Amino acid sequence: MRKFLIPLTALCLQMAFILTGSNAFAQTDVGTLSVLEPSSPICAGTQTVKAIIRNYGAVDITSATIGWEVNGASQSAASYSGLIPAGTNDTVTLGTFMFSSSTTYIFKIYTSAPNGGADANAANDTLTSGVFATSLSGTYTI
């Protein structure tokens, strides 16, 4: 009887993987959900940039690194330290950026090193935003 217990357990784990489409064991998986601030139209000048990150895995996230770019220019990475339970989101302040008037901007935000380790699913790590534009500034005559 004991000889069949191990193969049967392995078969059950394989079936759980097939039926759920995911690993039957706990995953560490954090990803970028959206740009929270600034919102378009952006006021010219220095603005705080914030993003929403999500715990897509089954393990609580307590730390992560969040890299970001504005129009392809890398900015200093931000470190997240807090608690994101499985299936929930949190806001992270990435830093500040000096926005110029009459300019459009695209943000690229990407997560890495959840809990100091590897991410189980890199496919949800990176978000490239739509186009953000600065609002009009100055004096205009109509």
Short mmCIF file of C-alpha atoms in Angstrom, two decimals:
data_model
loop_
_atom_site.label_atom_id
_atom_site.label_comp_id
_atom_site.label_asym_id
_atom_site.label_seq_id
_atom_site.Cartn_x
_atom_site.Cartn_y
_atom_site.Cartn_z
CA MET A 1 0.00 0.00 0.00
CA ARG A 2 2.83 2.40 0.81
CA LYS A 3 4.31 2.12 -2.70
CA PHE A 4 1.21 3.72 -4.24
CA LEU A 5 0.97 6.66 -1.81
CA ILE A 6 3.83 8.68 -3.31
CA PRO A 7 2.75 8.35 -6.98
CA LEU A 8 -0.85 9.17 -6.03
CA THR A 9 0.28 12.33 -4.16
CA ALA A 10 2.35 13.43 -7.15
CA LEU A 11 -0.63 12.86 -9.45
CA CYS A 12 -2.88 14.97 -7.19
CA LEU A 13 -0.36 17.83 -7.22
CA GLN A 14 -0.12 17.66 -11.01
CA MET A 15 -3.93 17.74 -11.30
CA ALA A 16 -4.11 20.76 -8.95
CA PHE A 17 -1.62 22.55 -11.20
CA ILE A 18 -3.59 21.74 -14.35
CA LEU A 19 -6.98 22.68 -12.87
CA THR A 20 -5.92 25.97 -11.28
CA GLY A 21 -3.45 27.04 -13.96
CA SER A 22 -0.96 27.96 -11.27
CA ASN A 23 1.57 26.45 -8.96
CA ALA A 24 -0.03 24.40 -6.18
CA PHE A 25 2.59 25.80 -3.79
CA ALA A 26 2.71 29.39 -2.46
CA GLN A 27 3.97 32.00 -4.94
CA THR A 28 5.75 35.29 -4.42
CA ASP A 29 4.43 37.57 -7.17
CA VAL A 30 4.20 41.36 -7.13
CA GLY A 31 3.31 43.53 -10.13
CA THR A 32 2.45 47.06 -11.18
CA LEU A 33 -1.25 47.85 -11.43
CA SER A 34 -1.41 51.56 -12.35
CA VAL A 35 -0.01 55.08 -12.15
CA LEU A 36 -1.87 56.86 -9.34
CA GLU A 37 -0.22 60.30 -9.47
CA PRO A 38 0.15 62.51 -11.35
CA SER A 39 -3.12 62.43 -13.23
CA SER A 40 -3.49 63.93 -16.68
CA PRO A 41 -3.41 66.81 -17.35
CA ILE A 42 -0.23 67.28 -15.33
CA CYS A 43 0.57 70.69 -13.92
CA ALA A 44 4.00 71.90 -15.03
CA GLY A 45 6.59 71.85 -12.26
CA THR A 46 7.77 69.28 -9.76
CA GLN A 47 5.14 66.64 -9.00
CA THR A 48 5.13 63.51 -6.87
CA VAL A 49 4.85 60.24 -8.80
CA LYS A 50 2.95 57.36 -7.17
CA ALA A 51 1.99 53.90 -8.40
CA ILE A 52 -0.26 51.11 -7.22
CA ILE A 53 1.39 47.71 -6.89
CA ARG A 54 -0.47 44.42 -6.42
CA ASN A 55 0.31 41.15 -4.71
CA TYR A 56 -0.69 38.60 -7.35
CA GLY A 57 0.77 35.72 -5.36
CA ALA A 58 -0.21 33.68 -2.33
CA VAL A 59 2.56 34.91 -0.02
CA ASP A 60 2.37 38.26 1.82
CA ILE A 61 4.71 40.84 0.28
CA THR A 62 6.78 42.85 2.78
CA SER A 63 9.35 44.40 0.45
CA ALA A 64 9.99 45.04 -3.24
CA THR A 65 12.01 47.26 -5.54
CA ILE A 66 10.11 49.50 -7.96
CA GLY A 67 11.98 50.92 -10.92
CA TRP A 68 10.54 53.65 -13.10
CA GLU A 69 11.20 55.65 -16.23
CA VAL A 70 9.76 58.83 -17.68
CA ASN A 71 9.95 59.07 -21.48
CA GLY A 72 12.62 56.36 -21.46
CA ALA A 73 14.87 58.07 -18.89
CA SER A 74 15.52 55.90 -15.83
CA GLN A 75 14.75 57.41 -12.44
CA SER A 76 16.06 56.33 -9.03
CA ALA A 77 14.38 53.09 -7.95
CA ALA A 78 12.05 53.14 -4.97
CA SER A 79 12.02 50.58 -2.18
CA TYR A 80 8.72 49.30 -0.85
CA SER A 81 8.52 48.23 2.77
CA GLY A 82 5.15 47.38 4.26
CA LEU A 83 2.59 44.62 4.04
CA ILE A 84 0.58 43.61 0.99
CA PRO A 85 -1.51 40.53 1.76
CA ALA A 86 -2.28 38.12 -1.08
CA GLY A 87 -4.70 39.57 -3.63
CA THR A 88 -4.49 43.17 -2.39
CA ASN A 89 -2.86 46.46 -3.49
CA ASP A 90 -0.79 49.20 -1.94
CA THR A 91 0.43 52.62 -3.01
CA VAL A 92 4.12 53.40 -3.34
CA THR A 93 5.68 56.84 -3.77
CA LEU A 94 8.29 56.53 -6.50
CA GLY A 95 9.77 60.01 -6.20
CA THR A 96 9.36 63.42 -7.80
CA PHE A 97 9.77 64.59 -11.38
CA MET A 98 10.03 68.03 -12.97
CA PHE A 99 7.37 68.26 -15.68
CA SER A 100 7.71 70.84 -18.46
CA SER A 101 4.74 72.62 -20.01
CA SER A 102 3.48 71.64 -23.46
CA THR A 103 5.06 68.18 -23.20
CA THR A 104 3.69 64.64 -23.20
CA TYR A 105 4.97 61.91 -20.91
CA ILE A 106 4.90 58.11 -20.80
CA PHE A 107 5.69 56.25 -17.58
CA LYS A 108 7.20 52.78 -17.37
CA ILE A 109 7.01 51.23 -13.90
CA TYR A 110 8.36 47.80 -13.02
CA THR A 111 8.62 45.72 -9.87
CA SER A 112 11.36 43.30 -8.84
CA ALA A 113 12.77 41.39 -5.87
CA PRO A 114 9.56 40.72 -3.92
CA ASN A 115 10.56 39.84 -0.35
CA GLY A 116 14.17 40.05 -1.55
CA GLY A 117 13.80 37.06 -3.87
CA ALA A 118 12.64 35.99 -7.30
CA ASP A 119 9.24 36.88 -8.75
CA ALA A 120 7.12 33.88 -9.75
CA ASN A 121 5.53 35.69 -12.72
CA ALA A 122 7.51 38.39 -14.52
CA ALA A 123 4.67 38.94 -17.01
CA ASN A 124 2.82 41.30 -14.64
CA ASP A 125 5.84 43.22 -13.36
CA THR A 126 5.91 46.05 -15.91
CA LEU A 127 3.35 48.70 -16.76
CA THR A 128 3.74 51.19 -19.58
CA SER A 129 1.26 54.01 -19.17
CA GLY A 130 -0.76 55.82 -21.75
CA VAL A 131 0.25 59.35 -22.70
CA PHE A 132 0.08 62.00 -19.99
CA ALA A 133 0.09 65.66 -21.07
CA THR A 134 0.89 68.81 -19.18
CA SER A 135 -1.81 71.41 -18.88
CA LEU A 136 -1.58 74.79 -20.52
CA SER A 137 0.30 77.45 -18.58
CA GLY A 138 1.02 81.10 -19.17
CA THR A 139 -1.08 83.92 -20.63
CA TYR A 140 -3.28 83.27 -23.66
CA THR A 141 -5.28 85.71 -25.77
CA ILE A 142 -8.47 84.59 -27.42
#
